[in-house]
CSV table of C-alpha atoms in Angstrom, one decimal:
chain,number,residue,atom,x,y,z
A,1,MET,CA,101.0,129.1,100.2
A,2,LEU,CA,102.4,131.3,97.5
A,3,ILE,CA,100.8,133.5,94.9
A,4,GLY,CA,101.1,132.4,91.3
A,5,LYS,CA,99.7,133.0,87.8
A,6,VAL,CA,98.3,130.2,85.7
A,7,VAL,CA,100.3,130.3,82.5
A,8,GLY,CA,99.8,126.9,80.9
A,9,SER,CA,99.0,123.2,81.3
A,10,VAL,CA,100.6,119.9,81.0
A,11,VAL,CA,99.3,116.9,79.1
A,12,SER,CA,100.3,113.3,80.0
A,13,THR,CA,98.7,110.0,78.9
A,14,ARG,CA,101.2,107.6,80.4
A,15,LYS,CA,100.9,108.3,84.1
A,16,ASP,CA,100.2,106.7,87.5
A,17,GLU,CA,96.6,105.6,87.6
A,18,LYS,CA,96.0,107.8,90.7
A,19,LEU,CA,96.6,110.9,88.5
A,20,GLU,CA,93.7,110.2,86.2
A,21,SER,CA,91.3,113.1,85.7
A,22,LEU,CA,93.5,115.7,87.4
A,23,LYS,CA,94.1,118.8,85.4
A,24,LEU,CA,97.8,119.9,85.7
A,25,LEU,CA,98.5,123.6,85.5
A,26,VAL,CA,101.8,125.4,85.0
A,27,VAL,CA,101.9,128.1,87.6
A,28,GLN,CA,104.4,130.9,87.5
A,29,VAL,CA,105.4,132.0,91.0
A,30,HIS,CA,104.8,135.7,91.9
A,31,ASP,CA,106.1,137.8,94.7
A,32,GLN,CA,104.0,139.8,97.2
A,33,GLN,CA,104.2,142.8,94.9
A,34,GLY,CA,102.6,140.8,92.1
A,35,ARG,CA,105.9,140.6,90.1
A,36,ALA,CA,106.5,137.4,88.1
A,37,GLN,CA,109.4,135.3,89.5
A,38,ASP,CA,111.8,133.1,87.7
A,39,ALA,CA,110.2,129.9,89.2
A,40,TYR,CA,107.2,127.7,88.4
A,41,VAL,CA,105.4,124.7,89.7
A,42,VAL,CA,103.1,122.2,88.1
A,43,ALA,CA,100.0,122.0,90.3
A,44,ALA,CA,96.7,120.1,90.2
A,45,ASP,CA,93.7,122.3,89.7
A,46,ALA,CA,91.1,122.1,92.4
A,47,VAL,CA,89.2,125.3,91.5
A,48,GLN,CA,88.9,125.2,87.7
A,49,ALA,CA,91.3,128.1,87.4
A,50,GLY,CA,91.9,129.5,83.9
A,51,THR,CA,94.9,130.8,82.1
A,52,GLY,CA,95.9,134.2,83.4
A,53,ASP,CA,94.2,133.8,86.8
A,54,MET,CA,96.2,134.8,89.9
A,55,VAL,CA,95.9,131.9,92.3
A,56,LEU,CA,97.1,130.5,95.6
A,57,TYR,CA,98.8,127.1,95.6
A,58,ALA,CA,99.8,124.8,98.5
A,59,THR,CA,102.6,122.3,98.4
A,60,GLY,CA,103.7,119.1,100.2
A,61,SER,CA,101.2,116.9,102.0
A,62,SER,CA,98.8,119.9,102.3
A,63,ALA,CA,98.4,119.6,98.5
A,64,ARG,CA,96.5,116.3,99.2
A,65,GLN,CA,93.9,117.8,101.5
A,66,THR,CA,91.4,118.7,98.8
A,67,GLU,CA,88.7,116.2,97.9
A,68,LEU,CA,90.2,116.1,94.4
A,69,THR,CA,93.8,115.4,95.3
A,70,GLU,CA,93.3,113.1,98.4
A,71,ASN,CA,95.7,110.1,98.4
A,72,ARG,CA,97.2,111.1,95.0
A,73,PRO,CA,100.9,111.4,94.1
A,74,CYS,CA,100.5,115.2,93.8
A,75,ASP,CA,102.7,117.7,95.7
A,76,ALA,CA,101.1,121.0,94.6
A,77,VAL,CA,97.5,122.1,94.3
A,78,VAL,CA,95.9,125.3,93.1
A,79,MET,CA,93.2,125.7,95.8
A,80,ALA,CA,92.1,129.3,95.4
A,81,VAL,CA,91.6,132.0,92.8
A,82,VAL,CA,92.8,135.3,94.2
A,83,ASP,CA,90.3,138.2,94.0
A,84,SER,CA,92.7,140.8,95.5
A,85,TRP,CA,95.4,141.4,98.1
A,86,ASP,CA,96.8,144.3,99.9
A,87,LEU,CA,100.1,145.3,101.4
A,88,ASP,CA,100.4,147.9,104.2
A,89,GLY,CA,96.9,149.0,103.5
A,90,LYS,CA,97.3,149.5,99.8
A,91,ASN,CA,95.7,147.3,97.2
A,92,VAL,CA,98.3,145.5,95.1
A,93,TYR,CA,96.1,143.4,92.9
A,94,GLU,CA,92.4,143.5,92.0
A,95,LYS,CA,91.1,140.8,89.7
A,96,TRP,CA,88.2,142.8,88.4
A,97,SER,CA,90.2,145.9,87.5
A,98,GLU,CA,91.8,143.9,84.8
A,99,ALA,CA,88.6,143.1,83.0
B,1,MET,CA,105.5,118.8,90.7
B,2,LEU,CA,108.3,119.9,88.4
B,3,ILE,CA,109.3,119.0,84.9
B,4,GLY,CA,112.5,117.0,84.4
B,5,LYS,CA,114.2,114.8,81.8
B,6,VAL,CA,115.4,111.3,82.6
B,7,VAL,CA,119.1,111.3,82.0
B,8,GLY,CA,120.3,108.2,83.8
B,9,SER,CA,119.8,105.6,86.6
B,10,VAL,CA,121.4,104.6,89.8
B,11,VAL,CA,122.4,101.0,90.8
B,12,SER,CA,122.6,99.9,94.4
B,13,THR,CA,122.8,96.4,95.9
B,14,ARG,CA,123.3,97.3,99.6
B,15,LYS,CA,120.1,99.2,100.4
B,16,ASP,CA,117.1,99.2,102.8
B,17,GLU,CA,114.9,96.2,102.2
B,18,LYS,CA,112.0,98.5,101.4
B,19,LEU,CA,113.8,99.8,98.4
B,20,GLU,CA,113.9,96.4,96.7
B,21,SER,CA,112.7,96.3,93.1
B,22,LEU,CA,112.4,100.1,92.7
B,23,LYS,CA,114.1,101.5,89.7
B,24,LEU,CA,115.9,104.7,90.5
B,25,LEU,CA,116.2,107.4,87.8
B,26,VAL,CA,118.4,110.4,87.6
B,27,VAL,CA,116.2,113.3,86.6
B,28,GLN,CA,117.5,116.6,85.5
B,29,VAL,CA,115.2,119.5,86.5
B,30,HIS,CA,113.9,121.6,83.6
B,31,ASP,CA,112.2,125.0,83.7
B,32,GLN,CA,108.8,125.9,82.2
B,33,GLN,CA,110.5,126.8,79.0
B,34,GLY,CA,112.0,123.4,78.7
B,35,ARG,CA,115.5,124.5,79.5
B,36,ALA,CA,117.7,122.2,81.5
B,37,GLN,CA,118.5,123.5,85.0
B,38,ASP,CA,121.6,122.9,87.1
B,39,ALA,CA,119.8,120.6,89.5
B,40,TYR,CA,118.8,117.0,89.6
B,41,VAL,CA,116.9,114.5,91.7
B,42,VAL,CA,117.0,110.7,92.0
B,43,ALA,CA,113.4,109.5,91.8
B,44,ALA,CA,111.7,106.1,91.8
B,45,ASP,CA,110.1,105.2,88.5
B,46,ALA,CA,106.4,104.5,88.6
B,47,VAL,CA,105.7,104.8,84.9
B,48,GLN,CA,108.5,102.9,83.2
B,49,ALA,CA,110.0,106.1,81.8
B,50,GLY,CA,113.0,105.8,79.5
B,51,THR,CA,116.2,107.8,79.1
B,52,GLY,CA,115.4,111.1,77.3
B,53,ASP,CA,111.7,111.2,78.4
B,54,MET,CA,110.4,114.4,79.7
B,55,VAL,CA,108.5,113.6,82.9
B,56,LEU,CA,106.8,115.0,86.0
B,57,TYR,CA,108.1,114.1,89.4
B,58,ALA,CA,106.6,114.6,92.8
B,59,THR,CA,108.5,115.0,96.1
B,60,GLY,CA,108.0,114.6,99.8
B,61,SER,CA,105.3,112.4,101.2
B,62,SER,CA,103.4,112.7,97.9
B,63,ALA,CA,106.1,110.6,96.4
B,64,ARG,CA,104.8,107.6,98.5
B,65,GLN,CA,101.2,107.8,97.1
B,66,THR,CA,101.8,105.5,94.1
B,67,GLU,CA,101.1,101.8,94.6
B,68,LEU,CA,104.8,101.2,93.8
B,69,THR,CA,106.2,103.5,96.4
B,70,GLU,CA,103.8,103.2,99.3
B,71,ASN,CA,105.5,103.0,102.7
B,72,ARG,CA,108.9,103.2,101.1
B,73,PRO,CA,111.8,105.4,102.1
B,74,CYS,CA,111.5,107.3,98.8
B,75,ASP,CA,111.1,111.0,98.6
B,76,ALA,CA,110.7,111.5,94.9
B,77,VAL,CA,108.8,109.7,92.2
B,78,VAL,CA,108.4,110.0,88.5
B,79,MET,CA,104.6,109.6,88.1
B,80,ALA,CA,103.9,110.9,84.6
B,81,VAL,CA,105.6,111.0,81.2
B,82,VAL,CA,104.9,114.4,79.6
B,83,ASP,CA,103.3,114.4,76.1
B,84,SER,CA,103.2,118.2,75.8
B,85,TRP,CA,102.8,121.5,77.6
B,86,ASP,CA,102.0,125.0,76.6
B,87,LEU,CA,102.7,128.5,78.0
B,88,ASP,CA,100.4,131.4,77.2
B,89,GLY,CA,98.7,129.4,74.5
B,90,LYS,CA,101.9,128.4,72.7
B,91,ASN,CA,103.2,124.9,72.6
B,92,VAL,CA,106.5,124.6,74.4
B,93,TYR,CA,107.1,120.9,74.1
B,94,GLU,CA,105.7,118.1,72.0
B,95,LYS,CA,106.9,114.6,72.6
B,96,TRP,CA,106.1,113.3,69.2
B,97,SER,CA,107.7,116.1,67.3
B,98,GLU,CA,111.0,114.7,68.4
B,99,ALA,CA,110.6,111.3,66.9
C,1,MET,CA,116.7,111.4,96.8
C,2,LEU,CA,120.1,113.0,96.3
C,3,ILE,CA,123.5,111.5,96.0
C,4,GLY,CA,126.1,112.2,98.8
C,5,LYS,CA,129.3,111.0,100.2
C,6,VAL,CA,129.7,109.9,103.8
C,7,VAL,CA,132.4,112.2,105.2
C,8,GLY,CA,131.9,112.0,109.0
C,9,SER,CA,129.7,111.3,111.9
C,10,VAL,CA,128.2,113.1,114.9
C,11,VAL,CA,128.3,112.1,118.5
C,12,SER,CA,125.6,113.1,121.0
C,13,THR,CA,124.8,111.8,124.4
C,14,ARG,CA,122.1,114.3,125.5
C,15,LYS,CA,119.3,113.7,122.9
C,16,ASP,CA,115.7,112.8,122.6
C,17,GLU,CA,115.2,109.2,123.8
C,18,LYS,CA,113.8,108.2,120.4
C,19,LEU,CA,117.2,108.9,118.8
C,20,GLU,CA,118.9,106.2,120.9
C,21,SER,CA,121.0,103.8,118.9
C,22,LEU,CA,120.8,105.7,115.6
C,23,LYS,CA,124.1,106.3,114.0
C,24,LEU,CA,124.3,109.9,112.6
C,25,LEU,CA,126.3,110.4,109.5
C,26,VAL,CA,127.6,113.7,108.0
C,27,VAL,CA,126.8,113.4,104.3
C,28,GLN,CA,128.2,115.8,101.7
C,29,VAL,CA,125.8,116.5,98.9
C,30,HIS,CA,127.1,115.6,95.4
C,31,ASP,CA,125.7,116.6,92.0
C,32,GLN,CA,124.8,114.2,89.2
C,33,GLN,CA,128.3,114.4,87.8
C,34,GLY,CA,129.7,113.2,91.1
C,35,ARG,CA,131.1,116.6,92.1
C,36,ALA,CA,131.0,117.6,95.8
C,37,GLN,CA,128.6,120.4,96.5
C,38,ASP,CA,128.9,123.1,99.2
C,39,ALA,CA,126.0,121.5,101.2
C,40,TYR,CA,125.7,118.7,103.7
C,41,VAL,CA,123.1,116.9,105.8
C,42,VAL,CA,123.2,114.8,108.9
C,43,ALA,CA,121.4,111.6,108.2
C,44,ALA,CA,120.6,108.4,110.1
C,45,ASP,CA,122.4,105.4,108.8
C,46,ALA,CA,120.1,102.5,107.7
C,47,VAL,CA,122.6,100.6,105.7
C,48,GLN,CA,125.8,100.6,107.7
C,49,ALA,CA,127.5,102.9,105.3
C,50,GLY,CA,131.2,103.7,105.8
C,51,THR,CA,133.3,106.9,105.5
C,52,GLY,CA,133.9,107.5,101.8
C,53,ASP,CA,130.9,105.6,100.5
C,54,MET,CA,128.7,107.2,97.9
C,55,VAL,CA,125.1,106.9,99.1
C,56,LEU,CA,121.5,107.9,98.5
C,57,TYR,CA,119.7,109.7,101.2
C,58,ALA,CA,116.0,110.6,101.5
C,59,THR,CA,114.6,113.5,103.5
C,60,GLY,CA,111.3,114.5,105.2
C,61,SER,CA,108.7,112.0,106.3
C,62,SER,CA,110.2,109.5,103.8
C,63,ALA,CA,113.2,109.4,106.1
C,64,ARG,CA,111.0,107.6,108.7
C,65,GLN,CA,110.0,104.8,106.4
C,66,THR,CA,112.9,102.4,107.2
C,67,GLU,CA,112.5,100.0,110.1
C,68,LEU,CA,115.3,101.7,111.9
C,69,THR,CA,113.9,105.3,111.7
C,70,GLU,CA,110.2,104.7,112.1
C,71,ASN,CA,108.5,107.2,114.4
C,72,ARG,CA,111.8,108.9,115.2
C,73,PRO,CA,112.5,112.7,115.1
C,74,CYS,CA,114.8,112.1,112.1
C,75,ASP,CA,114.4,114.0,108.8
C,76,ALA,CA,117.1,112.4,106.7
C,77,VAL,CA,118.2,108.8,106.2
C,78,VAL,CA,120.9,107.1,104.2
C,79,MET,CA,119.0,104.2,102.7
C,80,ALA,CA,121.3,102.9,99.9
C,81,VAL,CA,125.0,102.6,99.2
C,82,VAL,CA,125.5,103.5,95.5
C,83,ASP,CA,127.3,100.9,93.3
C,84,SER,CA,127.3,103.0,90.1
C,85,TRP,CA,125.3,105.5,88.1
C,86,ASP,CA,125.2,106.6,84.5
C,87,LEU,CA,124.3,109.8,82.6
C,88,ASP,CA,123.3,109.7,79.0
C,89,GLY,CA,124.6,106.2,78.7
C,90,LYS,CA,128.0,106.9,80.1
C,91,ASN,CA,129.2,105.6,83.5
C,92,VAL,CA,129.8,108.4,85.9
C,93,TYR,CA,130.7,106.5,89.0
C,94,GLU,CA,131.7,102.9,89.7
C,95,LYS,CA,132.2,101.9,93.3
C,96,TRP,CA,134.6,99.1,92.6
C,97,SER,CA,136.9,101.0,90.2
C,98,GLU,CA,138.1,102.9,93.3
C,99,ALA,CA,139.4,99.8,95.1
D,1,MET,CA,109.4,128.1,112.3
D,2,LEU,CA,110.6,131.5,111.0
D,3,ILE,CA,109.9,135.0,112.2
D,4,GLY,CA,107.8,137.2,109.9
D,5,LYS,CA,105.7,140.4,109.9
D,6,VAL,CA,102.1,140.5,108.9
D,7,VAL,CA,102.0,143.0,106.0
D,8,GLY,CA,98.7,142.2,104.3
D,9,SER,CA,95.9,139.8,103.5
D,10,VAL,CA,94.5,137.9,100.5
D,11,VAL,CA,90.8,137.7,99.5
D,12,SER,CA,89.5,134.8,97.5
D,13,THR,CA,85.9,133.8,96.9
D,14,ARG,CA,86.4,130.9,94.5
D,15,LYS,CA,88.4,128.4,96.6
D,16,ASP,CA,88.4,124.9,97.8
D,17,GLU,CA,85.5,124.4,100.3
D,18,LYS,CA,87.9,123.3,103.0
D,19,LEU,CA,89.4,126.8,102.9
D,20,GLU,CA,86.2,128.5,104.0
D,21,SER,CA,86.5,130.9,106.9
D,22,LEU,CA,90.3,130.8,107.0
D,23,LYS,CA,91.9,134.3,107.1
D,24,LEU,CA,94.9,134.4,104.8
D,25,LEU,CA,97.7,136.7,105.8
D,26,VAL,CA,100.7,137.9,103.7
D,27,VAL,CA,103.7,137.5,105.9
D,28,GLN,CA,107.1,139.0,105.1
D,29,VAL,CA,109.9,136.8,106.2
D,30,HIS,CA,112.4,138.4,108.7
D,31,ASP,CA,115.8,137.3,109.8
D,32,GLN,CA,117.0,136.7,113.4
D,33,GLN,CA,118.1,140.3,113.6
D,34,GLY,CA,114.6,141.5,112.7
D,35,ARG,CA,115.5,142.6,109.2
D,36,ALA,CA,112.9,142.2,106.5
D,37,GLN,CA,113.9,139.6,103.9
D,38,ASP,CA,113.0,139.5,100.2
D,39,ALA,CA,110.6,136.6,100.7
D,40,TYR,CA,107.0,136.1,101.8
D,41,VAL,CA,104.5,133.5,102.5
D,42,VAL,CA,100.7,133.4,102.6
D,43,ALA,CA,99.7,131.8,105.8
D,44,ALA,CA,96.4,131.0,107.6
D,45,ASP,CA,95.8,133.0,110.7
D,46,ALA,CA,95.4,130.9,113.9
D,47,VAL,CA,95.9,133.7,116.4
D,48,GLN,CA,94.0,136.8,115.0
D,49,ALA,CA,97.2,138.6,114.2
D,50,GLY,CA,97.0,142.1,113.0
D,51,THR,CA,98.9,144.1,110.3
D,52,GLY,CA,102.3,145.0,111.6
D,53,ASP,CA,102.5,142.2,114.2
D,54,MET,CA,105.7,140.2,114.3
D,55,VAL,CA,104.7,136.5,114.3
D,56,LEU,CA,106.0,133.0,114.0
D,57,TYR,CA,104.7,130.8,111.2
D,58,ALA,CA,105.0,127.1,110.7
D,59,THR,CA,105.0,125.3,107.3
D,60,GLY,CA,104.3,121.9,105.8
D,61,SER,CA,102.2,119.3,107.6
D,62,SER,CA,102.8,121.1,110.9
D,63,ALA,CA,100.7,124.0,109.5
D,64,ARG,CA,97.7,121.6,109.8
D,65,GLN,CA,98.1,121.0,113.5
D,66,THR,CA,96.1,123.8,114.8
D,67,GLU,CA,92.4,123.3,115.5
D,68,LEU,CA,91.6,125.9,112.8
D,69,THR,CA,93.7,124.4,110.0
D,70,GLU,CA,93.2,120.6,110.6
D,71,ASN,CA,92.7,118.7,107.4
D,72,ARG,CA,92.8,121.8,105.3
D,73,PRO,CA,94.8,122.4,102.1
D,74,CYS,CA,97.0,124.9,103.9
D,75,ASP,CA,100.8,124.7,104.1
D,76,ALA,CA,101.6,127.7,106.3
D,77,VAL,CA,100.0,129.0,109.5
D,78,VAL,CA,100.7,131.9,111.8
D,79,MET,CA,100.5,130.3,115.2
D,80,ALA,CA,102.1,132.8,117.5
D,81,VAL,CA,102.4,136.6,117.9
D,82,VAL,CA,105.9,137.4,119.1
D,83,ASP,CA,106.4,139.5,122.2
D,84,SER,CA,110.1,139.6,122.1
D,85,TRP,CA,113.3,137.7,121.3
D,86,ASP,CA,116.9,137.9,122.2
D,87,LEU,CA,120.2,136.9,120.6
D,88,ASP,CA,123.3,136.3,122.6
D,89,GLY,CA,121.6,137.8,125.7
D,90,LYS,CA,120.6,141.0,124.0
D,91,ASN,CA,117.0,142.0,123.2
D,92,VAL,CA,116.5,142.2,119.5
D,93,TYR,CA,112.8,142.9,119.4
D,94,GLU,CA,110.3,144.1,122.0
D,95,LYS,CA,106.6,144.3,120.9
D,96,TRP,CA,105.6,146.9,123.5
D,97,SER,CA,108.5,149.2,123.0
D,98,GLU,CA,106.9,150.1,119.6
D,99,ALA,CA,103.7,151.3,121.1
E,1,MET,CA,119.1,117.2,110.2
E,2,LEU,CA,121.5,120.1,110.3
E,3,ILE,CA,123.9,121.4,112.8
E,4,GLY,CA,123.2,124.7,114.6
E,5,LYS,CA,124.0,126.8,117.6
E,6,VAL,CA,121.5,128.0,120.1
E,7,VAL,CA,121.8,131.8,120.0
E,8,GLY,CA,118.6,133.0,121.6
E,9,SER,CA,114.9,132.4,122.4
E,10,VAL,CA,111.5,133.8,121.4
E,11,VAL,CA,108.8,134.8,123.9
E,12,SER,CA,105.1,134.7,122.9
E,13,THR,CA,102.0,134.9,125.0
E,14,ARG,CA,99.3,135.0,122.3
E,15,LYS,CA,99.8,131.7,120.5
E,16,ASP,CA,97.9,128.6,119.5
E,17,GLU,CA,97.0,126.6,122.6
E,18,LYS,CA,98.9,123.6,121.3
E,19,LEU,CA,102.1,125.6,121.7
E,20,GLU,CA,101.7,126.0,125.4
E,21,SER,CA,104.8,125.1,127.4
E,22,LEU,CA,107.1,124.7,124.4
E,23,LYS,CA,110.4,126.6,124.7
E,24,LEU,CA,111.2,128.2,121.4
E,25,LEU,CA,114.9,128.6,120.6
E,26,VAL,CA,116.6,130.7,117.9
E,27,VAL,CA,119.1,128.4,116.2
E,28,GLN,CA,121.8,129.7,113.9
E,29,VAL,CA,122.5,127.2,111.1
E,30,HIS,CA,126.2,126.0,110.9
E,31,ASP,CA,127.9,124.1,108.1
E,32,GLN,CA,129.8,120.9,108.4
E,33,GLN,CA,133.0,122.8,109.2
E,34,GLY,CA,131.4,124.4,112.1
E,35,ARG,CA,131.1,127.9,110.5
E,36,ALA,CA,128.0,130.0,111.2
E,37,GLN,CA,125.8,130.4,108.2
E,38,ASP,CA,123.5,133.3,107.3
E,39,ALA,CA,120.4,131.4,108.2
E,40,TYR,CA,118.4,130.6,111.3
E,41,VAL,CA,115.4,128.6,112.4
E,42,VAL,CA,113.1,128.9,115.5
E,43,ALA,CA,112.9,125.4,116.9
E,44,ALA,CA,111.2,123.8,119.9
E,45,ASP,CA,113.6,122.6,122.6
E,46,ALA,CA,113.2,118.9,123.3
E,47,VAL,CA,116.6,118.5,125.2
E,48,GLN,CA,116.9,121.6,127.4
E,49,ALA,CA,119.6,123.0,125.3
E,50,GLY,CA,121.3,126.2,126.5
E,51,THR,CA,122.6,129.3,124.7
E,52,GLY,CA,125.8,128.5,123.0
E,53,ASP,CA,125.2,124.8,122.7
E,54,MET,CA,125.8,123.2,119.3
E,55,VAL,CA,122.8,121.1,118.5
E,56,LEU,CA,121.0,119.0,115.8
E,57,TYR,CA,117.6,120.1,114.7
E,58,ALA,CA,115.0,118.2,112.6
E,59,THR,CA,112.4,119.9,110.4
E,60,GLY,CA,109.0,119.1,108.9
E,61,SER,CA,106.8,116.3,110.2
E,62,SER,CA,109.8,114.7,111.8
E,63,ALA,CA,109.9,117.7,114.2
E,64,ARG,CA,106.6,116.3,115.7
E,65,GLN,CA,108.1,112.9,116.6
E,66,THR,CA,109.4,113.8,120.1
E,67,GLU,CA,107.0,113.3,123.0
E,68,LEU,CA,107.2,117.0,123.6
E,69,THR,CA,106.2,118.1,120.1
E,70,GLU,CA,103.6,115.4,119.1
E,71,ASN,CA,100.6,116.8,117.3
E,72,ARG,CA,101.8,120.4,117.7
E,73,PRO,CA,102.0,123.1,115.0
E,74,CYS,CA,105.8,123.0,115.2
E,75,ASP,CA,108.0,122.4,112.2
E,76,ALA,CA,111.4,122.4,113.8
E,77,VAL,CA,112.8,120.7,116.9
E,78,VAL,CA,116.2,120.6,118.7
E,79,MET,CA,116.5,116.9,119.5
E,80,ALA,CA,120.2,116.5,120.3
E,81,VAL,CA,123.0,118.4,121.9
E,82,VAL,CA,126.2,117.7,119.9
E,83,ASP,CA,129.2,116.4,121.8
E,84,SER,CA,131.5,116.2,118.8
E,85,TRP,CA,131.8,115.5,115.1
E,86,ASP,CA,134.5,114.6,112.7
E,87,LEU,CA,135.1,115.0,109.0
E,88,ASP,CA,137.5,112.7,107.1
E,89,GLY,CA,138.8,111.3,110.3
E,90,LYS,CA,139.6,114.7,111.9
E,91,ASN,CA,137.8,116.2,114.8
E,92,VAL,CA,136.0,119.4,113.8
E,93,TYR,CA,134.1,120.2,117.1
E,94,GLU,CA,134.5,119.0,120.6
E,95,LYS,CA,132.1,120.3,123.2
E,96,TRP,CA,134.3,119.9,126.2
E,97,SER,CA,137.4,121.5,124.7
E,98,GLU,CA,135.5,124.8,124.9
E,99,ALA,CA,135.1,124.6,128.7
């Protein structure tokens, strides 16, 4: 998994029928220091994440292991909203400190 | 998934029998700002996308989860035509504004 | 899938028994303009491709979806010989024009 | 698999139900010489690894082959704590020499 | 698959039980010209390869298709020792010429 931030969403009406009802988020990849990277992924939303949320996303066949994404042509899923993480014992990110 | 633009197609007569009847599109990868990247993929077309369409494509085993691509030796599929997407609340791409 | 050119082959006698009888090709990756890239892959040959042929190859679990490669420890397969492709309506490559 | 060092962990309360009870580690990728690389992965912990441990992690569908991660939306797993490794007959890393 | 050279091995006692008895090799990636690249992978050994052997390795789910690695949390396997390969009709590597 990698850490990302939800920065947008994609709308599509003409799509494979197996994609119906999936919300598709634009997630900007972040590094372990919490810095935005010059990379993104479009991922299905399994946790009702909102814009600005720091999240974890999984890719590949693992992205089809949520109830929502099972058997769907979906190769990335947001499956957790991040509360916090630490590196070498120091807090890097705290969701609630941003409120 | 990543965003791409359909820029061409590939023709092949000598191919594995499981590829029969799949249309193979050349898709140029785009970033979240809608800028063309120096990368491409050849993907099966599950949504009758046309040249110039902005699309989403999935890769890996997820590319075999459409009815069209099931059990085929195909590692990328165009499974949605993009109508629009936004970043940080601003519209980045709108299909119909280009008409 | 990506486009590549068959540039060689690999010989191995000591190998996993499930690899028996697979021909292993060295494929040089090409971009959508038909330019050789500084990357290669060794892929099983499912279409009796010859040296110099432009081909499509699939990777990952999709590489095991041909009859030839099913259940084998093989992560790349040449599953089509390319006749031609076009970009933005212009022909980029035509197999027979090289004869 | 690649070699990494456990440098932190991620906390999430809002997550897919299939992620319950998985400990999620931040692993910094290392090269074969034991040098830290500018890359990381968030991986499930299958071996109760601690901060500072050098570990092996697996990605993709293979990350779901431990009893702990089976059928979960998890694309990376720490499945071994490294005791030591050698290159060209020379010891590069020895866990106990650091005690 | 890619070509690599076996340059070392990794020892681990604390590991997932499904990894028991797998020998884990450090493989340095090589390009099609036989030049060492600045990349490596740790791969299970399915062919009793020795240090210095040029080998082929497969990654992803394909790495679990040998009898040895089936159902294991292992994402790379050495499944062939390379005897020789050629590029454009010229021999690039010959195992026995090094004896």
